[in-house]
Amino acid sequence: MDSVNGMIEISALSKAFGPIEVLRSVDLTVGRGRVLAIVGPNGAGKTTLIKSILGLTHPDAGRISIDGAMIGGDDAYRARIGYMPQIGRFPENLSALDLFAMLKDLRGGTAVVDEELIDRFCIRDQLAKPLRVLSGGTKQKVNAALAFLFSPELFILDEPTAGLDPLSSSILKDAILALRSAGKTFVLTSHVMSELEELADDVAFLLNGKMLFVGALDDLKKITHQVTLERAVASLMTPAVAGPTR
Amino acid sequence: MSTLLKVLKYQARDAIRSQWLIAYGIFFAIVAEGLLRFGGDPVKAQLSLINVVLLVVPLVAIVFGTVYLYNAREFVELLLAQPLKRRQLYGGLYLGLTIPLIVVFTIGIGLPFAVRGLDLSSWSALAALLGGGIVLTCVFSGLATLIAVRFEDRLRGLGVAIGAWLLLTVIYDGFVLFVLAAFSSYPLERVTLGLMMANPIDIVRLALLLRFDGAAMMGYTGAVFLKFFDGPAGVIVTLAALTLWVSLPIALGVRTFSRKDF
């Protein structure tokens, strides 16, 4: 993390669901204009971390600030975030156009609309149909288009390419890289390491709610003496290597 | 307030196109039409409709409501990631469910009467019937919204919803009858009145039956009830009880929803 004043700054974030500690004093800084990949096995706390940033989950302790402003209380900060949930499930009887109009309404009419992804996905002819008749892949494209629609500063994408065909997945990745060059910040999760390797500048590795590594992708490979992210992450999960990094 | 109206607008647009809701409206239209056609007299038809309304409106509001909101869960998460207040979103979800139910119910029952044309007194009786159904919709969709945010597991939530309906429609009346039978040698008019006020379905049932001159069939108890409902105290207590039944689930739901982790 080179940037002193990150887009997202998280310190000592903890959250427990009953007896299960999902996040244990997590620290994380996401630099402006960078792509951060959160990796870790299932149940490591990735989704809880993302939902804490979005304010969907209330942390037990710790601080989160977005662009220098602490979150909590005020909801206005979410206007600068584009969120793509893991699964796009929408009201069955509405069309994608209704959905776009609804979110546009909720964000106030002034939002600048970026429909580039809709055109690149070639889904314009599907937008007027009720969402219940759309295929899973098309719904996922609508889900992605929603996150990109309001030209946010910060994108939070939870497994963005899951359920997309290779072509659509490349279109989405290109869009991410193009916006990154334009100075936007991304937080991604994915289980496809090769994909993260293509996109990510930085990696945050979560295991059992603890942040075991945060840093540049290249540093991670250097520390673990591995050439691919997949190998590097696998070797992090063995305690001998995980120890000295934190 | 505006966020609430925006959520309401789209949520209602979605719910009103649901085939279950359309079936609900058609059901009431068929029942009302049938009773009018074979009973002849609109007042008799309305009297018979009271029992259908008291049974079906709470059931549909609470079951359709919980299922609908459980299905909307992921979408609610997406909405929560937008810049809006949770209490406003809750209000939008509640009204987006309640208003389509009310619209469909009103059209379903009202249409068969409207096409026939009624005299003034049947219109006021019809208005009372519709009003009763609308109040019950508000109460039970409020309970449905509360249940859907309170219980994470949808099967359990649905069980609680059906349980609540059974309790208020069947079990509670059984309990009241048991009390009346067990203490039959005491004057129980006031106690009964109190027990009735604790159940929204009973409040609506009493208010409607008394409007339809059903009090004459209930003997001395009916006379006591009639006296109570005609006086200003009775009106105030009834309205207060119904207001409580509508607002309490909403208040509890907003509280739960505001603190909930998604």
Short mmCIF file of C-alpha atoms in Angstrom, two decimals:
data_model
loop_
_atom_site.label_atom_id
_atom_site.label_comp_id
_atom_site.label_asym_id
_atom_site.label_seq_id
_atom_site.Cartn_x
_atom_site.Cartn_y
_atom_site.Cartn_z
CA MET A 1 0.00 0.00 0.00
CA ASP A 2 1.77 3.12 -1.15
CA SER A 3 -0.99 5.67 -0.74
CA VAL A 4 -1.03 7.35 2.67
CA ASN A 5 -4.66 8.39 2.36
CA GLY A 6 -6.41 5.31 1.04
CA MET A 7 -9.83 5.06 -0.54
CA ILE A 8 -10.79 2.59 2.16
CA GLU A 9 -9.13 2.50 5.57
CA ILE A 10 -10.10 -0.21 8.01
CA SER A 11 -8.58 -0.59 11.44
CA ALA A 12 -9.09 -3.25 14.10
CA LEU A 13 -12.37 -4.42 12.60
CA SER A 14 -13.98 -7.27 14.53
CA LYS A 15 -17.27 -9.05 14.11
CA ALA A 16 -18.72 -12.12 15.75
CA PHE A 17 -21.93 -13.92 14.91
CA GLY A 18 -22.80 -15.50 18.23
CA PRO A 19 -19.78 -17.55 19.31
CA ILE A 20 -18.16 -17.49 15.85
CA GLU A 21 -15.56 -14.78 15.35
CA VAL A 22 -15.85 -13.99 11.66
CA LEU A 23 -13.44 -11.04 11.63
CA ARG A 24 -10.65 -10.67 14.18
CA SER A 25 -9.12 -7.22 14.37
CA VAL A 26 -8.71 -6.78 10.64
CA ASP A 27 -6.63 -3.89 9.31
CA LEU A 28 -6.75 -2.98 5.64
CA THR A 29 -5.99 0.01 3.45
CA VAL A 30 -7.06 0.12 -0.17
CA GLY A 31 -5.15 2.70 -2.20
CA ARG A 32 -6.95 4.98 -4.58
CA GLY A 33 -6.92 3.77 -8.17
CA ARG A 34 -5.86 0.25 -7.22
CA VAL A 35 -7.48 -3.13 -7.55
CA LEU A 36 -7.48 -5.15 -4.35
CA ALA A 37 -8.32 -8.84 -4.36
CA ILE A 38 -9.59 -10.35 -1.13
CA VAL A 39 -8.72 -14.03 -1.14
CA GLY A 40 -9.20 -16.83 1.33
CA PRO A 41 -11.03 -20.12 1.72
CA ASN A 42 -14.79 -20.36 2.11
CA GLY A 43 -15.91 -18.98 5.46
CA ALA A 44 -12.77 -16.90 5.92
CA GLY A 45 -14.80 -13.72 6.35
CA LYS A 46 -14.48 -12.18 2.87
CA THR A 47 -18.18 -11.49 2.42
CA THR A 48 -18.54 -10.18 5.99
CA LEU A 49 -15.65 -7.80 5.34
CA ILE A 50 -17.31 -6.55 2.14
CA LYS A 51 -20.68 -6.21 3.84
CA SER A 52 -19.10 -4.24 6.67
CA ILE A 53 -17.69 -1.76 4.16
CA LEU A 54 -21.15 -1.42 2.63
CA GLY A 55 -22.82 -1.02 6.02
CA LEU A 56 -24.92 -4.17 5.56
CA THR A 57 -23.26 -5.70 8.61
CA HIS A 58 -22.60 -3.72 11.77
CA PRO A 59 -19.10 -4.45 13.13
CA ASP A 60 -18.63 -5.09 16.85
CA ALA A 61 -15.44 -3.03 16.98
CA GLY A 62 -13.11 -1.12 14.72
CA ARG A 63 -13.28 1.75 12.27
CA ILE A 64 -13.95 1.99 8.57
CA SER A 65 -13.48 5.16 6.59
CA ILE A 66 -14.17 5.73 2.93
CA ASP A 67 -12.20 8.52 1.30
CA GLY A 68 -11.31 9.96 4.69
CA ALA A 69 -14.86 9.98 6.11
CA MET A 70 -15.89 7.54 8.82
CA ILE A 71 -18.89 5.42 7.96
CA GLY A 72 -21.80 4.95 10.35
CA GLY A 73 -24.86 7.10 10.69
CA ASP A 74 -24.75 8.82 7.35
CA ASP A 75 -25.70 6.79 4.27
CA ALA A 76 -24.55 9.27 1.65
CA TYR A 77 -21.15 7.58 1.19
CA ARG A 78 -22.84 4.64 -0.55
CA ALA A 79 -23.68 6.90 -3.49
CA ARG A 80 -19.99 6.60 -4.43
CA ILE A 81 -19.95 2.80 -4.32
CA GLY A 82 -21.03 0.38 -7.01
CA TYR A 83 -21.82 -3.01 -5.50
CA MET A 84 -22.22 -6.25 -7.37
CA PRO A 85 -23.45 -9.03 -5.07
CA GLN A 86 -22.46 -12.65 -5.61
CA ILE A 87 -25.87 -13.64 -6.94
CA GLY A 88 -28.15 -11.18 -8.67
CA ARG A 89 -31.69 -11.97 -7.54
CA PHE A 90 -34.19 -9.30 -8.48
CA PRO A 91 -37.96 -8.76 -8.23
CA GLU A 92 -39.42 -11.27 -10.69
CA ASN A 93 -42.03 -9.07 -12.30
CA LEU A 94 -39.89 -6.01 -12.91
CA SER A 95 -37.76 -5.49 -16.01
CA ALA A 96 -34.09 -4.52 -15.95
CA LEU A 97 -35.18 -1.08 -17.13
CA ASP A 98 -37.48 -0.77 -14.09
CA LEU A 99 -34.55 -1.80 -11.93
CA PHE A 100 -32.22 0.79 -13.46
CA ALA A 101 -34.93 3.45 -13.07
CA MET A 102 -35.50 2.45 -9.43
CA LEU A 103 -31.84 2.73 -8.46
CA LYS A 104 -31.54 5.97 -10.42
CA ASP A 105 -34.52 7.32 -8.43
CA LEU A 106 -33.05 6.16 -5.13
CA ARG A 107 -29.71 7.79 -5.85
CA GLY A 108 -31.35 11.06 -6.85
CA GLY A 109 -31.81 12.01 -10.49
CA THR A 110 -28.45 13.73 -10.79
CA ALA A 111 -26.34 10.57 -11.12
CA VAL A 112 -24.33 10.30 -14.33
CA VAL A 113 -25.32 7.08 -16.05
CA ASP A 114 -22.70 4.87 -17.68
CA GLU A 115 -24.42 2.39 -19.97
CA GLU A 116 -21.29 1.26 -21.77
CA LEU A 117 -21.31 -2.18 -20.16
CA ILE A 118 -24.92 -2.74 -21.27
CA ASP A 119 -23.92 -2.09 -24.86
CA ARG A 120 -20.79 -4.21 -24.65
CA PHE A 121 -22.76 -7.12 -23.21
CA CYS A 122 -25.31 -6.66 -26.04
CA ILE A 123 -28.25 -7.07 -23.64
CA ARG A 124 -30.30 -4.04 -24.68
CA ASP A 125 -33.02 -6.18 -26.25
CA GLN A 126 -33.39 -8.10 -22.96
CA LEU A 127 -33.88 -5.05 -20.77
CA ALA A 128 -37.63 -4.64 -21.22
CA LYS A 129 -38.44 -8.29 -20.37
CA PRO A 130 -39.47 -9.29 -16.85
CA LEU A 131 -36.36 -10.39 -14.95
CA ARG A 132 -37.85 -13.79 -14.16
CA VAL A 133 -37.59 -14.89 -17.81
CA LEU A 134 -33.91 -13.95 -18.16
CA SER A 135 -31.24 -16.66 -18.07
CA GLY A 136 -28.84 -16.87 -15.14
CA GLY A 137 -26.01 -15.45 -17.24
CA THR A 138 -28.08 -12.51 -18.44
CA LYS A 139 -29.16 -11.76 -14.88
CA GLN A 140 -25.51 -11.73 -13.89
CA LYS A 141 -24.80 -9.25 -16.72
CA VAL A 142 -27.64 -7.03 -15.45
CA ASN A 143 -26.12 -7.38 -11.98
CA ALA A 144 -22.72 -6.22 -13.29
CA ALA A 145 -24.27 -3.40 -15.34
CA LEU A 146 -26.05 -2.14 -12.17
CA ALA A 147 -22.75 -1.83 -10.31
CA PHE A 148 -21.20 0.14 -13.19
CA LEU A 149 -24.30 2.23 -13.96
CA PHE A 150 -23.68 5.22 -11.73
CA SER A 151 -19.98 5.79 -12.47
CA PRO A 152 -18.96 5.18 -8.84
CA GLU A 153 -15.53 6.00 -7.41
CA LEU A 154 -15.30 2.66 -5.67
CA PHE A 155 -16.42 -0.72 -6.99
CA ILE A 156 -17.09 -3.65 -4.72
CA LEU A 157 -17.53 -6.81 -6.76
CA ASP A 158 -18.25 -10.13 -5.05
CA GLU A 159 -17.23 -12.93 -7.44
CA PRO A 160 -18.00 -10.78 -10.49
CA THR A 161 -17.27 -13.34 -13.20
CA ALA A 162 -19.06 -16.31 -11.60
CA GLY A 163 -21.74 -17.51 -14.01
CA LEU A 164 -20.49 -15.48 -16.97
CA ASP A 165 -19.35 -17.05 -20.23
CA PRO A 166 -15.69 -16.49 -21.28
CA LEU A 167 -16.55 -13.67 -23.68
CA SER A 168 -18.68 -11.74 -21.16
CA SER A 169 -16.13 -12.40 -18.48
CA SER A 170 -13.41 -10.83 -20.68
CA ILE A 171 -15.67 -7.85 -21.41
CA LEU A 172 -16.13 -7.33 -17.68
CA LYS A 173 -12.41 -7.67 -16.98
CA ASP A 174 -11.61 -5.16 -19.73
CA ALA A 175 -14.11 -2.74 -18.20
CA ILE A 176 -12.46 -3.16 -14.80
CA LEU A 177 -8.97 -2.53 -16.19
CA ALA A 178 -10.14 0.48 -18.22
CA LEU A 179 -11.79 2.11 -15.21
CA ARG A 180 -8.76 1.34 -13.06
CA SER A 181 -6.64 3.31 -15.51
CA ALA A 182 -9.17 6.11 -15.12
CA GLY A 183 -8.37 6.18 -11.40
CA LYS A 184 -11.27 4.13 -9.97
CA THR A 185 -10.75 1.82 -7.02
CA PHE A 186 -11.83 -1.83 -6.97
CA VAL A 187 -12.31 -4.44 -4.27
CA LEU A 188 -12.83 -7.93 -5.69
CA THR A 189 -13.27 -11.43 -4.42
CA SER A 190 -12.96 -14.51 -6.55
CA HIS A 191 -11.96 -18.11 -6.31
CA VAL A 192 -10.39 -17.98 -9.75
CA MET A 193 -6.79 -17.08 -8.95
CA SER A 194 -5.68 -16.69 -12.56
CA GLU A 195 -8.35 -14.04 -12.98
CA LEU A 196 -7.24 -12.13 -9.90
CA GLU A 197 -3.67 -12.35 -11.10
CA GLU A 198 -4.78 -10.61 -14.29
CA LEU A 199 -6.66 -7.85 -12.47
CA ALA A 200 -5.26 -7.26 -9.01
CA ASP A 201 -2.53 -4.86 -7.90
CA ASP A 202 -2.83 -5.84 -4.26
CA VAL A 203 -3.87 -8.93 -2.38
CA ALA A 204 -5.48 -9.29 1.03
CA PHE A 205 -5.46 -12.81 2.39
CA LEU A 206 -8.02 -13.73 5.02
CA LEU A 207 -7.99 -16.97 6.98
CA ASN A 208 -10.41 -17.68 9.84
CA GLY A 209 -11.17 -13.99 10.16
CA LYS A 210 -7.53 -12.92 10.42
CA MET A 211 -5.75 -10.85 7.83
CA LEU A 212 -2.60 -12.90 7.18
CA PHE A 213 -1.19 -10.82 4.35
CA VAL A 214 -1.88 -7.44 2.82
CA GLY A 215 0.36 -6.09 0.11
CA ALA A 216 1.27 -5.95 -3.54
CA LEU A 217 0.72 -9.08 -5.57
CA ASP A 218 4.39 -9.19 -6.55
CA ASP A 219 5.51 -8.95 -2.92
CA LEU A 220 3.31 -11.90 -2.06
CA LYS A 221 4.94 -13.98 -4.76
CA LYS A 222 8.42 -12.89 -3.62
CA ILE A 223 7.77 -13.73 0.03
CA THR A 224 6.36 -17.12 -0.78
CA HIS A 225 8.90 -17.88 -3.53
CA GLN A 226 6.09 -18.79 -5.90
CA VAL A 227 5.41 -17.72 -9.48
CA THR A 228 1.62 -17.85 -9.53
CA LEU A 229 -0.92 -16.36 -7.14
CA GLU A 230 -2.57 -19.72 -6.73
CA ARG A 231 0.66 -21.32 -5.47
CA ALA A 232 1.44 -18.30 -3.33
CA VAL A 233 -1.95 -18.42 -1.63
CA ALA A 234 -1.69 -22.16 -1.15
CA SER A 235 1.68 -21.77 0.52
CA LEU A 236 0.30 -18.98 2.75
CA MET A 237 -2.15 -21.45 4.17
CA THR A 238 0.75 -23.45 5.61
CA PRO A 239 1.68 -21.84 8.96
CA ALA A 240 5.47 -21.83 8.39
CA VAL A 241 5.15 -19.14 5.75
CA ALA A 242 2.15 -17.37 7.21
CA GLY A 243 3.97 -16.77 10.51
CA PRO A 244 6.72 -14.29 9.56
CA THR A 245 4.50 -12.15 7.30
CA ARG A 246 2.50 -10.92 10.27
CA MET B 1 -39.99 10.37 3.14
CA SER B 2 -39.13 10.32 -0.53
CA THR B 3 -37.00 7.16 -0.36
CA LEU B 4 -39.97 5.36 1.13
CA LEU B 5 -42.20 6.43 -1.75
CA LYS B 6 -39.60 5.43 -4.35
CA VAL B 7 -39.18 1.96 -2.89
CA LEU B 8 -42.96 1.66 -2.54
CA LYS B 9 -43.51 2.61 -6.19
CA TYR B 10 -41.34 -0.15 -7.64
CA GLN B 11 -42.08 -2.74 -4.98
CA ALA B 12 -45.82 -2.30 -5.50
CA ARG B 13 -45.34 -2.47 -9.26
CA ASP B 14 -43.64 -5.83 -8.82
CA ALA B 15 -46.11 -7.26 -6.27
CA ILE B 16 -49.25 -6.30 -8.16
CA ARG B 17 -48.07 -8.29 -11.18
CA SER B 18 -47.64 -11.42 -9.07
CA GLN B 19 -49.95 -14.20 -10.23
CA TRP B 20 -50.72 -15.14 -6.63
CA LEU B 21 -52.02 -11.65 -5.96
CA ILE B 22 -54.13 -11.72 -9.11
CA ALA B 23 -55.55 -15.09 -8.05
CA TYR B 24 -56.39 -13.57 -4.66
CA GLY B 25 -58.45 -10.83 -6.34
CA ILE B 26 -60.22 -13.29 -8.64
CA PHE B 27 -61.04 -15.49 -5.63
CA PHE B 28 -62.89 -12.66 -3.88
CA ALA B 29 -64.63 -11.62 -7.10
CA ILE B 30 -65.91 -15.17 -7.61
CA VAL B 31 -67.06 -15.58 -3.99
CA ALA B 32 -68.81 -12.20 -3.96
CA GLU B 33 -70.40 -12.81 -7.35
CA GLY B 34 -71.56 -16.28 -6.31
CA LEU B 35 -73.09 -15.05 -3.06
CA LEU B 36 -74.85 -12.23 -4.87
CA ARG B 37 -76.14 -14.47 -7.62
CA PHE B 38 -77.39 -17.31 -5.42
CA GLY B 39 -78.23 -15.34 -2.28
CA GLY B 40 -79.92 -12.53 -4.13
CA ASP B 41 -79.90 -9.97 -1.34
CA PRO B 42 -76.72 -7.84 -1.20
CA VAL B 43 -76.93 -7.49 2.59
CA LYS B 44 -77.05 -11.27 3.02
CA ALA B 45 -74.13 -11.63 0.64
CA GLN B 46 -72.14 -9.10 2.67
CA LEU B 47 -72.96 -10.90 5.90
CA SER B 48 -71.65 -14.17 4.42
CA LEU B 49 -68.60 -12.40 3.06
CA ILE B 50 -67.63 -11.26 6.56
CA ASN B 51 -66.61 -14.77 7.53
CA VAL B 52 -64.66 -15.31 4.31
CA VAL B 53 -62.85 -12.00 4.77
CA LEU B 54 -62.02 -12.72 8.43
CA LEU B 55 -60.49 -16.06 7.49
CA VAL B 56 -58.82 -15.46 4.13
CA VAL B 57 -57.49 -11.88 4.36
CA PRO B 58 -55.24 -12.52 7.39
CA LEU B 59 -54.04 -15.85 5.94
CA VAL B 60 -53.10 -14.44 2.54
CA ALA B 61 -51.56 -11.26 3.97
CA ILE B 62 -49.31 -13.13 6.38
CA VAL B 63 -48.34 -16.09 4.14
CA PHE B 64 -47.99 -14.21 0.85
CA GLY B 65 -46.20 -11.43 2.73
CA THR B 66 -43.57 -13.64 4.37
CA VAL B 67 -42.91 -15.67 1.20
CA TYR B 68 -42.69 -12.51 -0.92
CA LEU B 69 -40.25 -10.83 1.47
CA TYR B 70 -38.07 -13.93 1.84
CA ASN B 71 -37.81 -14.04 -1.96
CA ALA B 72 -36.85 -10.37 -2.00
CA ARG B 73 -34.03 -10.87 0.50
CA GLU B 74 -31.08 -10.62 -1.91
CA PHE B 75 -32.70 -7.63 -3.57
CA VAL B 76 -33.09 -5.95 -0.19
CA GLU B 77 -29.34 -6.41 0.31
CA LEU B 78 -28.70 -4.69 -3.01
CA LEU B 79 -30.99 -1.83 -1.96
CA LEU B 80 -29.20 -1.56 1.39
CA ALA B 81 -25.97 -0.96 -0.52
CA GLN B 82 -27.56 2.19 -1.98
CA PRO B 83 -27.56 5.54 -0.20
CA LEU B 84 -30.81 5.19 1.76
CA LYS B 85 -32.06 4.93 5.31
CA ARG B 86 -33.06 1.54 6.60
CA ARG B 87 -36.26 2.70 8.28
CA GLN B 88 -37.39 4.26 5.00
CA LEU B 89 -36.61 1.07 3.12
CA TYR B 90 -38.62 -0.89 5.68
CA GLY B 91 -41.57 1.47 5.23
CA GLY B 92 -41.32 1.10 1.47
CA LEU B 93 -41.23 -2.69 1.69
CA TYR B 94 -44.20 -2.79 4.09
CA LEU B 95 -46.37 -0.44 2.04
CA GLY B 96 -45.21 -2.00 -1.24
CA LEU B 97 -46.68 -5.24 0.07
CA THR B 98 -49.75 -3.84 1.85
CA ILE B 99 -51.06 -1.49 -0.82
CA PRO B 100 -51.21 -4.07 -3.67
CA LEU B 101 -52.99 -6.49 -1.28
CA ILE B 102 -55.53 -3.79 -0.40
CA VAL B 103 -56.07 -2.73 -4.02
CA VAL B 104 -56.62 -6.28 -5.24
CA PHE B 105 -58.93 -7.10 -2.30
CA THR B 106 -61.01 -3.95 -2.78
CA ILE B 107 -61.43 -4.49 -6.52
CA GLY B 108 -62.16 -8.21 -6.07
CA ILE B 109 -65.02 -7.66 -3.60
CA GLY B 110 -66.15 -4.27 -4.84
CA LEU B 111 -66.55 -5.10 -8.51
CA PRO B 112 -69.49 -7.57 -8.30
CA PHE B 113 -71.36 -5.06 -6.10
CA ALA B 114 -70.42 -2.07 -8.22
CA VAL B 115 -71.72 -3.55 -11.50
CA ARG B 116 -75.10 -4.17 -9.88
CA GLY B 117 -75.53 -0.73 -8.41
CA LEU B 118 -76.55 -0.54 -4.76
CA ASP B 119 -78.70 1.67 -2.59
CA LEU B 120 -77.05 3.91 -0.04
CA SER B 121 -77.34 1.64 3.01
CA SER B 122 -75.73 -1.33 1.22
CA TRP B 123 -72.93 0.94 0.09
CA SER B 124 -72.16 1.92 3.67
CA ALA B 125 -72.26 -1.74 4.72
CA LEU B 126 -69.93 -2.63 1.85
CA ALA B 127 -67.60 0.18 2.91
CA ALA B 128 -67.54 -1.26 6.44
CA LEU B 129 -66.72 -4.72 5.08
CA LEU B 130 -63.92 -3.35 2.89
CA GLY B 131 -62.65 -1.21 5.78
CA GLY B 132 -62.48 -4.29 8.01
CA GLY B 133 -60.55 -6.22 5.37
CA ILE B 134 -58.15 -3.30 4.83
CA VAL B 135 -57.40 -3.00 8.55
CA LEU B 136 -56.73 -6.75 8.77
CA THR B 137 -54.44 -6.52 5.73
CA CYS B 138 -52.46 -3.73 7.44
CA VAL B 139 -52.13 -5.78 10.64
CA PHE B 140 -51.14 -9.06 9.04
CA SER B 141 -48.78 -7.72 6.40
CA GLY B 142 -47.10 -5.85 9.27
CA LEU B 143 -46.72 -9.17 11.11
CA ALA B 144 -45.43 -10.76 7.87
CA THR B 145 -42.77 -8.06 7.44
CA LEU B 146 -41.73 -8.41 11.07
CA ILE B 147 -41.46 -12.20 10.77
CA ALA B 148 -39.45 -12.00 7.54
CA VAL B 149 -36.82 -9.71 9.07
CA ARG B 150 -36.82 -11.41 12.46
CA PHE B 151 -36.29 -15.04 11.35
CA GLU B 152 -33.30 -15.83 9.20
CA ASP B 153 -34.55 -19.30 8.26
CA ARG B 154 -37.45 -19.07 5.82
CA LEU B 155 -39.07 -22.37 6.75
CA ARG B 156 -39.13 -21.37 10.38
CA GLY B 157 -40.48 -17.95 9.43
CA LEU B 158 -43.26 -19.47 7.39
CA GLY B 159 -44.09 -21.79 10.29
CA VAL B 160 -44.31 -18.82 12.65
CA ALA B 161 -46.52 -16.98 10.14
CA ILE B 162 -48.99 -19.85 9.82
CA GLY B 163 -48.83 -20.39 13.59
CA ALA B 164 -49.70 -16.73 14.22
CA TRP B 165 -52.65 -16.97 11.85
CA LEU B 166 -53.91 -20.19 13.49
CA LEU B 167 -53.50 -18.65 16.93
CA LEU B 168 -55.50 -15.52 16.10
CA THR B 169 -58.22 -17.16 14.00
CA VAL B 170 -58.84 -20.52 15.67
CA ILE B 171 -56.96 -21.12 18.90
CA TYR B 172 -57.74 -17.75 20.48
CA ASP B 173 -61.49 -18.15 19.92
CA GLY B 174 -61.29 -21.62 21.42
CA PHE B 175 -59.62 -20.11 24.46
CA VAL B 176 -62.33 -17.43 24.74
CA LEU B 177 -65.06 -20.05 24.50
CA PHE B 178 -63.30 -22.09 27.18
CA VAL B 179 -63.21 -19.06 29.50
CA LEU B 180 -66.90 -18.37 28.85
CA ALA B 181 -67.85 -21.99 29.55
CA ALA B 182 -65.68 -22.32 32.65
CA PHE B 183 -67.01 -19.15 34.25
CA SER B 184 -70.53 -19.32 32.86
CA SER B 185 -72.11 -18.53 36.24
CA TYR B 186 -70.39 -15.12 36.37
CA PRO B 187 -71.33 -11.98 34.42
CA LEU B 188 -68.65 -12.02 31.74
CA GLU B 189 -69.73 -9.31 29.30
CA ARG B 190 -66.92 -6.95 30.18
CA VAL B 191 -64.31 -9.70 30.35
CA THR B 192 -65.41 -10.94 26.93
CA LEU B 193 -65.19 -7.43 25.57
CA GLY B 194 -61.64 -7.16 26.91
CA LEU B 195 -60.68 -10.51 25.41
CA MET B 196 -62.12 -9.46 22.05
CA MET B 197 -60.11 -6.24 22.06
CA ALA B 198 -56.90 -8.24 22.36
CA ASN B 199 -57.41 -9.93 18.98
CA PRO B 200 -57.60 -7.82 15.80
CA ILE B 201 -59.77 -10.38 13.99
CA ASP B 202 -62.28 -10.36 16.83
CA ILE B 203 -62.38 -6.57 16.91
CA VAL B 204 -63.19 -6.45 13.21
CA ARG B 205 -65.68 -9.30 13.52
CA LEU B 206 -67.56 -7.60 16.35
CA ALA B 207 -67.56 -4.19 14.69
CA LEU B 208 -68.88 -5.67 11.44
CA LEU B 209 -71.51 -7.96 12.99
CA LEU B 210 -72.87 -5.11 15.07
CA ARG B 211 -73.13 -2.93 11.97
CA PHE B 212 -75.17 -5.64 10.30
CA ASP B 213 -77.61 -5.74 13.24
CA GLY B 214 -76.16 -9.05 14.32
CA ALA B 215 -76.36 -7.77 17.90
CA ALA B 216 -79.98 -8.85 18.04
CA MET B 217 -78.84 -12.45 17.63
CA MET B 218 -76.43 -12.25 20.56
CA GLY B 219 -78.97 -11.58 23.29
CA TYR B 220 -77.91 -9.66 26.38
CA THR B 221 -74.19 -9.86 25.52
CA GLY B 222 -75.01 -8.35 22.15
CA ALA B 223 -76.82 -5.49 23.84
CA VAL B 224 -73.81 -4.80 26.07
CA PHE B 225 -71.51 -4.87 23.03
CA LEU B 226 -73.81 -2.59 21.06
CA LYS B 227 -73.94 -0.10 23.91
CA PHE B 228 -70.14 -0.19 24.15
CA PHE B 229 -69.53 0.21 20.40
CA ASP B 230 -72.09 2.99 20.06
CA GLY B 231 -70.58 5.12 22.80
CA PRO B 232 -67.56 7.38 22.25
CA ALA B 233 -65.45 5.31 24.71
CA GLY B 234 -66.08 2.19 22.64
CA VAL B 235 -65.03 3.89 19.42
CA ILE B 236 -61.89 5.26 21.03
CA VAL B 237 -60.91 1.91 22.58
CA THR B 238 -61.55 0.07 19.31
CA LEU B 239 -59.54 2.53 17.27
CA ALA B 240 -56.75 2.50 19.85
CA ALA B 241 -56.61 -1.30 19.86
CA LEU B 242 -56.53 -1.48 16.07
CA THR B 243 -53.92 1.27 15.83
CA LEU B 244 -51.78 -0.65 18.30
CA TRP B 245 -52.17 -3.84 16.28
CA VAL B 246 -51.07 -2.06 13.10
CA SER B 247 -48.24 0.00 14.58
CA LEU B 248 -46.66 -2.41 17.07
CA PRO B 249 -45.44 -4.98 14.48
CA ILE B 250 -44.16 -2.12 12.30
CA ALA B 251 -42.30 -0.50 15.20
CA LEU B 252 -40.74 -3.82 16.25
CA GLY B 253 -39.89 -4.60 12.61
CA VAL B 254 -38.17 -1.25 12.03
CA ARG B 255 -36.13 -1.78 15.20
CA THR B 256 -35.07 -5.27 14.16
CA PHE B 257 -34.37 -4.23 10.57
CA SER B 258 -32.23 -1.24 11.62
CA ARG B 259 -29.97 -3.43 13.74
CA LYS B 260 -29.93 -6.48 11.51
CA ASP B 261 -26.74 -7.86 9.96
CA PHE B 262 -27.21 -8.99 6.38
#
